[in-house]
Amino acid sequence: MRIAVDAMGGDHAPQAIVEGVALAQQDFPDVEFILYGKEAEIKKYLTNEKNITIVHTDEKISSDDEPVKAIRRKKTASMVLAAQAVKNGEADAIFSAGNTGALLAAGLFIVGRIKNIERPGLMSTLPIIGKPDAGFDMLDLGANAENKAEHLLQYGILGSFYARKVRGIGRPRVALLNNGTEETKGSELTKKAFELLHNETSLNFIGNVEARELLNGVADVVVTDGFTGNAVLKSIEGTAMNMMDLLKSAILNEGFKGKMGAVLLKNGLRSLKSEMDYSKHGGAVLFGLKAPVIKTHGATGPDAVRYTIRQIHTMLETNVVGQLVEQFEKSAE
């Protein structure tokens, strides 16, 4: 397995990326890593060069670059070279913690989408409260600002396929995010999407779900349009961070007694923080492309990189993209 790594993408690159790769080296000796970026900077943090190839480039795509223009103009940027390696068959997958829009553009314009998939969706596995090892897959989380009902049907098929092949769920429950559980609820988009999902016999479609139920494990796959999905994801992230800050403030404001209580609750609070950390499930997959294209959070640390590589390893091991290509070609025929 060969993974192309944008070593210069992210807030803490290349240190966090290289240190995360070093952790993954221990877990997956069968993986070859191709690191794209400034060689001297990468080597500062590289302790073991086994199965590591560095492709030097001084150019990178920054967070404030306009995505499509950056992909077209910065031909030797670390992200572009990594995507090109996948297209040319020199690598099997790519991941980056850099500019999300640019990675989406690189995935679409360089790696390419699977035939008959109109709009690849950005998908993450999010946590379920009370079940630390469980989660649910949600898409689209922002790859597309606007969608048609047919796109949401494809997201249901894509998400269900991923849940079966990568996460090992036999018959994933697929739900449509809506403003009510009734069949008649929602916009014209969600009503049409409901009808299409309901009539798709290959899916275990369970109907509409509301946003407040997402973290309760009501479904294994949740589909929505990209604008709504991105807003919901950021709401979940913001609420989780604010709740942790509120708990911390409440404890500190109670003086000595609060601090003593914090000592007693230390393990529980650490467990709560870990439970809400969805990075342990890996990065966000731009699903529907010809190869795995994975996005990790810009502020990602070494552990999150390690989790992402584990996710990519599973995707390559199960050949989920190859099977997806075959399925969509058959459905077209």
mmCIF file of C-alpha atoms in Angstrom:
data_model
loop_
_atom_site.group_PDB
_atom_site.id
_atom_site.type_symbol
_atom_site.label_atom_id
_atom_site.label_comp_id
_atom_site.label_asym_id
_atom_site.label_seq_id
_atom_site.Cartn_x
_atom_site.Cartn_y
_atom_site.Cartn_z
ATOM 1 C CA MET A 1 0.000 0.000 0.000
ATOM 2 C CA ARG A 2 1.283 3.439 -0.944
ATOM 3 C CA ILE A 3 -0.137 6.577 0.638
ATOM 4 C CA ALA A 4 0.640 10.053 -0.711
ATOM 5 C CA VAL A 5 0.885 12.550 2.142
ATOM 6 C CA ASP A 6 0.605 16.327 1.837
ATOM 7 C CA ALA A 7 3.202 16.968 4.546
ATOM 8 C CA MET A 8 2.828 20.751 4.342
ATOM 9 C CA GLY A 9 -0.948 20.915 4.860
ATOM 10 C CA GLY A 10 -2.431 21.954 8.211
ATOM 11 C CA ASP A 11 -1.812 24.375 11.065
ATOM 12 C CA HIS A 12 1.016 22.342 12.594
ATOM 13 C CA ALA A 13 2.664 20.991 9.449
ATOM 14 C CA PRO A 14 5.005 19.399 8.846
ATOM 15 C CA GLN A 15 5.681 18.396 12.471
ATOM 16 C CA ALA A 16 2.253 16.954 13.341
ATOM 17 C CA ILE A 17 1.985 15.182 9.987
ATOM 18 C CA VAL A 18 5.449 13.598 10.132
ATOM 19 C CA GLU A 19 5.074 12.569 13.780
ATOM 20 C CA GLY A 20 1.686 11.017 12.972
ATOM 21 C CA VAL A 21 3.213 9.084 10.090
ATOM 22 C CA ALA A 22 5.904 7.842 12.480
ATOM 23 C CA LEU A 23 3.205 6.481 14.800
ATOM 24 C CA ALA A 24 1.472 4.781 11.872
ATOM 25 C CA GLN A 25 4.745 3.204 10.748
ATOM 26 C CA GLN A 26 4.672 1.094 13.897
ATOM 27 C CA ASP A 27 1.105 -0.078 13.218
ATOM 28 C CA PHE A 28 1.356 -0.707 9.480
ATOM 29 C CA PRO A 29 4.754 -1.960 8.294
ATOM 30 C CA ASP A 30 3.133 -2.889 4.959
ATOM 31 C CA VAL A 31 2.469 0.770 4.062
ATOM 32 C CA GLU A 32 4.843 2.925 2.007
ATOM 33 C CA PHE A 33 4.553 6.651 2.639
ATOM 34 C CA ILE A 34 5.368 9.298 0.045
ATOM 35 C CA LEU A 35 5.743 12.658 1.782
ATOM 36 C CA TYR A 36 5.450 15.791 -0.350
ATOM 37 C CA GLY A 37 6.931 19.035 0.947
ATOM 38 C CA LYS A 38 10.111 20.777 2.051
ATOM 39 C CA GLU A 39 12.640 17.986 2.531
ATOM 40 C CA ALA A 40 14.761 19.764 5.154
ATOM 41 C CA GLU A 41 11.661 20.608 7.237
ATOM 42 C CA ILE A 42 10.296 17.073 6.985
ATOM 43 C CA LYS A 43 13.606 15.487 7.980
ATOM 44 C CA LYS A 44 13.706 17.544 11.188
ATOM 45 C CA TYR A 45 10.918 15.387 12.608
ATOM 46 C CA LEU A 46 11.599 12.110 10.814
ATOM 47 C CA THR A 47 13.125 9.525 13.143
ATOM 48 C CA ASN A 48 12.735 6.437 10.967
ATOM 49 C CA GLU A 49 13.068 6.562 7.185
ATOM 50 C CA LYS A 50 11.962 2.974 6.591
ATOM 51 C CA ASN A 51 9.253 2.847 3.894
ATOM 52 C CA ILE A 52 9.472 6.640 3.580
ATOM 53 C CA THR A 53 10.056 8.567 0.361
ATOM 54 C CA ILE A 54 10.318 12.349 0.379
ATOM 55 C CA VAL A 55 9.452 14.328 -2.745
ATOM 56 C CA HIS A 56 10.804 17.832 -2.271
ATOM 57 C CA THR A 57 8.848 20.920 -3.235
ATOM 58 C CA ASP A 58 8.960 24.493 -1.954
ATOM 59 C CA GLU A 59 5.413 25.252 -3.067
ATOM 60 C CA LYS A 60 2.312 24.674 -0.951
ATOM 61 C CA ILE A 61 -1.339 25.681 -0.912
ATOM 62 C CA SER A 62 -2.228 27.908 2.038
ATOM 63 C CA SER A 63 -5.530 28.104 3.880
ATOM 64 C CA ASP A 64 -6.487 31.439 2.284
ATOM 65 C CA ASP A 65 -5.778 30.392 -1.326
ATOM 66 C CA GLU A 66 -8.768 30.233 -3.663
ATOM 67 C CA PRO A 67 -9.165 26.446 -4.132
ATOM 68 C CA VAL A 68 -9.630 25.986 -7.888
ATOM 69 C CA LYS A 69 -7.147 28.704 -8.854
ATOM 70 C CA ALA A 70 -4.562 27.251 -6.462
ATOM 71 C CA ILE A 71 -4.873 23.751 -7.938
ATOM 72 C CA ARG A 72 -4.520 25.085 -11.483
ATOM 73 C CA ARG A 73 -1.712 27.572 -10.861
ATOM 74 C CA LYS A 74 0.423 25.883 -8.194
ATOM 75 C CA LYS A 75 1.411 22.859 -10.228
ATOM 76 C CA THR A 76 4.230 21.836 -7.875
ATOM 77 C CA ALA A 77 2.367 22.368 -4.593
ATOM 78 C CA SER A 78 2.645 19.444 -2.168
ATOM 79 C CA MET A 79 -1.090 18.708 -2.359
ATOM 80 C CA VAL A 80 -1.156 18.821 -6.157
ATOM 81 C CA LEU A 81 1.855 16.519 -6.510
ATOM 82 C CA ALA A 82 0.315 14.057 -4.044
ATOM 83 C CA ALA A 83 -2.967 13.995 -6.007
ATOM 84 C CA GLN A 84 -1.057 13.614 -9.263
ATOM 85 C CA ALA A 85 0.774 10.601 -7.829
ATOM 86 C CA VAL A 86 -2.585 8.921 -7.180
ATOM 87 C CA LYS A 87 -3.797 9.695 -10.683
ATOM 88 C CA ASN A 88 -0.593 8.267 -12.202
ATOM 89 C CA GLY A 89 -0.789 5.066 -10.142
ATOM 90 C CA GLU A 90 2.283 5.941 -8.072
ATOM 91 C CA ALA A 91 0.167 5.998 -4.893
ATOM 92 C CA ASP A 92 -3.103 4.356 -3.857
ATOM 93 C CA ALA A 93 -4.545 7.129 -1.672
ATOM 94 C CA ILE A 94 -3.953 10.713 -0.576
ATOM 95 C CA PHE A 95 -4.553 12.560 2.652
ATOM 96 C CA SER A 96 -4.062 16.155 3.700
ATOM 97 C CA ALA A 97 -4.795 18.458 6.617
ATOM 98 C CA GLY A 98 -4.619 21.473 4.319
ATOM 99 C CA ASN A 99 -7.105 23.672 2.489
ATOM 100 C CA THR A 100 -10.365 21.688 2.310
ATOM 101 C CA GLY A 101 -11.662 23.344 -0.848
ATOM 102 C CA ALA A 102 -8.356 22.804 -2.617
ATOM 103 C CA LEU A 103 -8.320 19.116 -1.688
ATOM 104 C CA LEU A 104 -11.877 18.750 -2.992
ATOM 105 C CA ALA A 105 -10.803 20.430 -6.231
ATOM 106 C CA ALA A 106 -7.709 18.224 -6.494
ATOM 107 C CA GLY A 107 -9.869 15.171 -5.928
ATOM 108 C CA LEU A 108 -12.362 16.137 -8.606
ATOM 109 C CA PHE A 109 -10.036 17.562 -11.253
ATOM 110 C CA ILE A 110 -6.946 15.361 -10.770
ATOM 111 C CA VAL A 111 -8.009 12.064 -9.179
ATOM 112 C CA GLY A 112 -11.426 12.115 -10.868
ATOM 113 C CA ARG A 113 -14.890 10.964 -9.880
ATOM 114 C CA ILE A 114 -16.316 7.512 -10.402
ATOM 115 C CA LYS A 115 -18.453 7.190 -13.512
ATOM 116 C CA ASN A 116 -22.184 7.748 -12.830
ATOM 117 C CA ILE A 117 -21.595 9.477 -9.483
ATOM 118 C CA GLU A 118 -22.715 13.038 -10.106
ATOM 119 C CA ARG A 119 -21.492 14.737 -6.928
ATOM 120 C CA PRO A 120 -18.999 13.025 -4.585
ATOM 121 C CA GLY A 121 -19.841 13.791 -0.957
ATOM 122 C CA LEU A 122 -17.655 14.645 2.018
ATOM 123 C CA MET A 123 -18.280 12.038 4.706
ATOM 124 C CA SER A 124 -17.143 11.671 8.324
ATOM 125 C CA THR A 125 -17.845 9.105 11.013
ATOM 126 C CA LEU A 126 -19.262 11.010 13.993
ATOM 127 C CA PRO A 127 -19.589 9.797 17.615
ATOM 128 C CA ILE A 128 -22.557 8.198 19.346
ATOM 129 C CA ILE A 129 -23.035 9.204 22.980
ATOM 130 C CA GLY A 130 -22.538 6.308 25.405
ATOM 131 C CA LYS A 131 -20.898 4.093 22.792
ATOM 132 C CA PRO A 132 -17.219 5.130 22.514
ATOM 133 C CA ASP A 133 -16.380 2.576 19.839
ATOM 134 C CA ALA A 134 -19.462 3.243 17.713
ATOM 135 C CA GLY A 135 -20.372 6.033 15.322
ATOM 136 C CA PHE A 136 -22.481 7.005 12.348
ATOM 137 C CA ASP A 137 -21.495 8.130 8.869
ATOM 138 C CA MET A 138 -22.829 11.453 7.659
ATOM 139 C CA LEU A 139 -22.653 13.069 4.226
ATOM 140 C CA ASP A 140 -22.514 15.521 2.546
ATOM 141 C CA LEU A 141 -20.585 17.665 5.029
ATOM 142 C CA GLY A 142 -19.730 20.474 2.664
ATOM 143 C CA ALA A 143 -18.357 19.242 -0.634
ATOM 144 C CA ASN A 144 -21.400 20.745 -2.387
ATOM 145 C CA ALA A 145 -23.272 23.897 -1.382
ATOM 146 C CA GLU A 146 -26.351 22.814 -3.350
ATOM 147 C CA ASN A 147 -27.746 19.376 -4.108
ATOM 148 C CA LYS A 148 -30.568 17.676 -5.963
ATOM 149 C CA ALA A 149 -32.662 14.870 -4.522
ATOM 150 C CA GLU A 150 -30.852 12.412 -6.805
ATOM 151 C CA HIS A 151 -27.563 13.394 -5.145
ATOM 152 C CA LEU A 152 -28.974 12.578 -1.709
ATOM 153 C CA LEU A 153 -30.048 9.176 -3.000
ATOM 154 C CA GLN A 154 -26.491 8.551 -4.161
ATOM 155 C CA TYR A 155 -25.199 9.658 -0.754
ATOM 156 C CA GLY A 156 -27.411 7.043 0.843
ATOM 157 C CA ILE A 157 -25.963 4.373 -1.436
ATOM 158 C CA LEU A 158 -22.390 5.595 -0.892
ATOM 159 C CA GLY A 159 -22.746 5.844 2.878
ATOM 160 C CA SER A 160 -24.387 2.447 3.170
ATOM 161 C CA PHE A 161 -21.644 0.902 1.036
ATOM 162 C CA TYR A 162 -18.926 2.442 3.224
ATOM 163 C CA ALA A 163 -20.636 1.361 6.453
ATOM 164 C CA ARG A 164 -20.824 -2.237 5.213
ATOM 165 C CA LYS A 165 -17.370 -2.575 3.675
ATOM 166 C CA VAL A 166 -15.228 -0.440 5.997
ATOM 167 C CA ARG A 167 -17.101 -0.400 9.305
ATOM 168 C CA GLY A 168 -18.473 -3.936 9.070
ATOM 169 C CA ILE A 169 -22.179 -3.131 9.625
ATOM 170 C CA GLY A 170 -24.251 -5.856 7.998
ATOM 171 C CA ARG A 171 -27.359 -3.852 7.081
ATOM 172 C CA PRO A 172 -26.785 -0.162 7.824
ATOM 173 C CA ARG A 173 -29.781 1.939 8.817
ATOM 174 C CA VAL A 174 -29.945 4.917 6.444
ATOM 175 C CA ALA A 175 -31.797 8.079 7.478
ATOM 176 C CA LEU A 176 -32.534 11.467 5.923
ATOM 177 C CA LEU A 177 -31.836 14.567 8.040
ATOM 178 C CA ASN A 178 -34.980 16.674 8.204
ATOM 179 C CA ASN A 179 -36.874 19.147 10.399
ATOM 180 C CA GLY A 180 -39.300 16.451 11.534
ATOM 181 C CA THR A 181 -39.714 12.686 11.420
ATOM 182 C CA GLU A 182 -43.001 12.715 9.496
ATOM 183 C CA GLU A 183 -42.867 11.726 5.846
ATOM 184 C CA THR A 184 -44.598 14.950 4.811
ATOM 185 C CA LYS A 185 -42.092 17.241 6.578
ATOM 186 C CA GLY A 186 -39.369 19.299 4.953
ATOM 187 C CA SER A 187 -38.544 21.225 1.814
ATOM 188 C CA GLU A 188 -39.196 20.129 -1.753
ATOM 189 C CA LEU A 189 -35.652 18.744 -1.786
ATOM 190 C CA THR A 190 -36.089 16.550 1.286
ATOM 191 C CA LYS A 191 -39.575 15.390 0.267
ATOM 192 C CA LYS A 192 -38.280 14.255 -3.124
ATOM 193 C CA ALA A 193 -35.193 12.708 -1.535
ATOM 194 C CA PHE A 194 -37.406 10.843 0.942
ATOM 195 C CA GLU A 195 -39.390 9.323 -1.925
ATOM 196 C CA LEU A 196 -36.243 8.243 -3.804
ATOM 197 C CA LEU A 197 -34.589 6.755 -0.710
ATOM 198 C CA HIS A 198 -37.801 4.978 0.300
ATOM 199 C CA ASN A 199 -38.111 3.367 -3.137
ATOM 200 C CA GLU A 200 -34.461 2.253 -3.305
ATOM 201 C CA THR A 201 -34.712 -1.444 -2.433
ATOM 202 C CA SER A 202 -30.967 -1.871 -1.872
ATOM 203 C CA LEU A 203 -31.119 0.453 1.163
ATOM 204 C CA ASN A 204 -32.365 -0.136 4.694
ATOM 205 C CA PHE A 205 -34.018 3.279 4.763
ATOM 206 C CA ILE A 206 -35.606 4.118 8.136
ATOM 207 C CA GLY A 207 -37.032 7.552 7.277
ATOM 208 C CA ASN A 208 -36.408 11.065 8.558
ATOM 209 C CA VAL A 209 -34.360 11.967 11.639
ATOM 210 C CA GLU A 210 -33.982 15.281 13.437
ATOM 211 C CA ALA A 211 -30.640 16.890 14.251
ATOM 212 C CA ARG A 212 -31.177 16.526 18.008
ATOM 213 C CA GLU A 213 -31.187 12.723 17.653
ATOM 214 C CA LEU A 214 -27.986 12.377 15.617
ATOM 215 C CA LEU A 215 -25.638 11.569 18.492
ATOM 216 C CA ASN A 216 -28.047 9.051 20.022
ATOM 217 C CA GLY A 217 -27.307 6.307 17.494
ATOM 218 C CA VAL A 218 -30.644 6.557 15.705
ATOM 219 C CA ALA A 219 -29.014 5.628 12.352
ATOM 220 C CA ASP A 220 -25.778 4.246 10.919
ATOM 221 C CA VAL A 221 -25.795 6.578 7.902
ATOM 222 C CA VAL A 222 -27.335 10.061 7.722
ATOM 223 C CA VAL A 223 -27.662 11.922 4.427
ATOM 224 C CA THR A 224 -28.245 15.609 3.810
ATOM 225 C CA ASP A 225 -27.264 18.403 1.433
ATOM 226 C CA GLY A 226 -23.776 19.856 1.770
ATOM 227 C CA PHE A 227 -24.833 23.248 3.140
ATOM 228 C CA THR A 228 -26.943 21.741 5.921
ATOM 229 C CA GLY A 229 -24.412 19.019 6.675
ATOM 230 C CA ASN A 230 -21.566 21.492 7.107
ATOM 231 C CA ALA A 231 -23.671 23.704 9.385
ATOM 232 C CA VAL A 232 -24.711 20.734 11.531
ATOM 233 C CA LEU A 233 -21.139 19.447 11.791
ATOM 234 C CA LYS A 234 -19.840 22.832 12.959
ATOM 235 C CA SER A 235 -22.713 23.110 15.432
ATOM 236 C CA ILE A 236 -21.782 19.745 16.933
ATOM 237 C CA GLU A 237 -18.106 20.725 17.107
ATOM 238 C CA GLY A 238 -18.886 24.106 18.653
ATOM 239 C CA THR A 239 -21.321 22.689 21.214
ATOM 240 C CA ALA A 240 -18.823 20.023 22.305
ATOM 241 C CA MET A 241 -16.021 22.587 22.756
ATOM 242 C CA ASN A 242 -18.281 25.043 24.592
ATOM 243 C CA MET A 243 -19.609 22.373 26.936
ATOM 244 C CA MET A 244 -16.071 21.378 27.903
ATOM 245 C CA ASP A 245 -15.223 25.048 28.530
ATOM 246 C CA LEU A 246 -18.377 25.493 30.641
ATOM 247 C CA LEU A 247 -17.516 22.453 32.751
ATOM 248 C CA LYS A 248 -13.990 23.733 33.243
ATOM 249 C CA SER A 249 -15.205 27.200 34.255
ATOM 250 C CA ALA A 250 -17.823 25.782 36.619
ATOM 251 C CA ILE A 251 -15.198 23.663 38.358
ATOM 252 C CA LEU A 252 -12.626 26.460 38.664
ATOM 253 C CA ASN A 253 -15.233 28.934 39.948
ATOM 254 C CA GLU A 254 -16.053 26.650 42.884
ATOM 255 C CA GLY A 255 -12.661 27.254 44.450
ATOM 256 C CA PHE A 256 -10.960 24.561 46.501
ATOM 257 C CA LYS A 257 -13.996 22.263 46.606
ATOM 258 C CA GLY A 258 -14.366 22.473 42.846
ATOM 259 C CA LYS A 259 -10.735 21.619 42.300
ATOM 260 C CA MET A 260 -11.012 18.637 44.628
ATOM 261 C CA GLY A 261 -14.064 17.515 42.696
ATOM 262 C CA ALA A 262 -12.143 17.907 39.445
ATOM 263 C CA VAL A 263 -9.482 15.547 40.770
ATOM 264 C CA LEU A 264 -12.150 12.945 41.531
ATOM 265 C CA LEU A 265 -13.814 13.475 38.145
ATOM 266 C CA LYS A 266 -10.561 13.589 36.172
ATOM 267 C CA ASN A 267 -10.928 10.169 34.531
ATOM 268 C CA GLY A 268 -14.588 10.746 33.772
ATOM 269 C CA LEU A 269 -13.928 14.115 32.144
ATOM 270 C CA ARG A 270 -11.075 12.661 30.118
ATOM 271 C CA SER A 271 -13.392 9.846 28.986
ATOM 272 C CA LEU A 272 -16.068 12.393 27.996
ATOM 273 C CA LYS A 273 -13.583 14.394 25.955
ATOM 274 C CA SER A 274 -12.373 11.238 24.220
ATOM 275 C CA GLU A 275 -15.942 10.142 23.482
ATOM 276 C CA MET A 276 -16.689 13.406 21.681
ATOM 277 C CA ASP A 277 -13.463 13.272 19.666
ATOM 278 C CA TYR A 278 -14.532 11.924 16.281
ATOM 279 C CA SER A 279 -10.970 12.093 14.877
ATOM 280 C CA LYS A 280 -10.380 8.609 16.297
ATOM 281 C CA HIS A 281 -12.624 7.331 13.481
ATOM 282 C CA GLY A 282 -10.287 8.907 10.926
ATOM 283 C CA GLY A 283 -10.661 11.849 8.577
ATOM 284 C CA ALA A 284 -13.386 13.005 6.215
ATOM 285 C CA VAL A 285 -13.585 10.960 3.017
ATOM 286 C CA LEU A 286 -14.382 12.599 -0.309
ATOM 287 C CA PHE A 287 -16.365 9.539 -1.293
ATOM 288 C CA GLY A 288 -17.236 8.919 -4.911
ATOM 289 C CA LEU A 289 -13.763 9.436 -6.388
ATOM 290 C CA LYS A 290 -11.553 6.862 -8.113
ATOM 291 C CA ALA A 291 -9.248 6.554 -5.081
ATOM 292 C CA PRO A 292 -9.408 7.351 -1.358
ATOM 293 C CA VAL A 293 -9.030 11.106 -0.801
ATOM 294 C CA ILE A 294 -9.048 11.892 2.924
ATOM 295 C CA LYS A 295 -9.162 15.266 4.689
ATOM 296 C CA THR A 296 -8.051 15.686 8.294
ATOM 297 C CA HIS A 297 -8.739 18.751 10.442
ATOM 298 C CA GLY A 298 -6.361 21.678 9.952
ATOM 299 C CA ALA A 299 -5.432 21.691 13.649
ATOM 300 C CA THR A 300 -4.854 17.952 13.655
ATOM 301 C CA GLY A 301 -2.202 16.367 15.875
ATOM 302 C CA PRO A 302 -0.088 13.213 15.462
ATOM 303 C CA ASP A 303 -2.738 10.902 16.947
ATOM 304 C CA ALA A 304 -5.382 12.093 14.482
ATOM 305 C CA VAL A 305 -2.954 11.490 11.616
ATOM 306 C CA ARG A 306 -2.391 7.979 12.923
ATOM 307 C CA TYR A 307 -6.154 7.333 13.054
ATOM 308 C CA THR A 308 -6.531 8.653 9.516
ATOM 309 C CA ILE A 309 -3.844 6.323 8.195
ATOM 310 C CA ARG A 310 -5.567 3.437 9.951
ATOM 311 C CA GLN A 311 -8.785 4.412 8.161
ATOM 312 C CA ILE A 312 -7.020 4.592 4.783
ATOM 313 C CA HIS A 313 -5.377 1.222 5.450
ATOM 314 C CA THR A 314 -8.815 -0.339 6.020
ATOM 315 C CA MET A 315 -10.195 1.293 2.879
ATOM 316 C CA LEU A 316 -7.333 -0.073 0.785
ATOM 317 C CA GLU A 317 -7.422 -3.475 2.458
ATOM 318 C CA THR A 318 -11.145 -3.890 1.726
ATOM 319 C CA ASN A 319 -10.797 -2.326 -1.751
ATOM 320 C CA VAL A 320 -13.923 -0.326 -0.996
ATOM 321 C CA VAL A 321 -13.356 2.124 -3.865
ATOM 322 C CA GLY A 322 -12.674 -0.641 -6.387
ATOM 323 C CA GLN A 323 -15.865 -2.398 -5.345
ATOM 324 C CA LEU A 324 -17.768 0.880 -5.543
ATOM 325 C CA VAL A 325 -16.546 1.458 -9.106
ATOM 326 C CA GLU A 326 -17.703 -2.014 -10.070
ATOM 327 C CA GLN A 327 -21.127 -1.545 -8.455
ATOM 328 C CA PHE A 328 -21.855 1.787 -10.145
ATOM 329 C CA GLU A 329 -20.700 0.498 -13.544
ATOM 330 C CA LYS A 330 -23.041 -2.476 -13.179
ATOM 331 C CA SER A 331 -25.952 -0.245 -12.117
ATOM 332 C CA ALA A 332 -25.350 1.936 -15.175
ATOM 333 C CA GLU A 333 -25.449 -1.083 -17.440
#
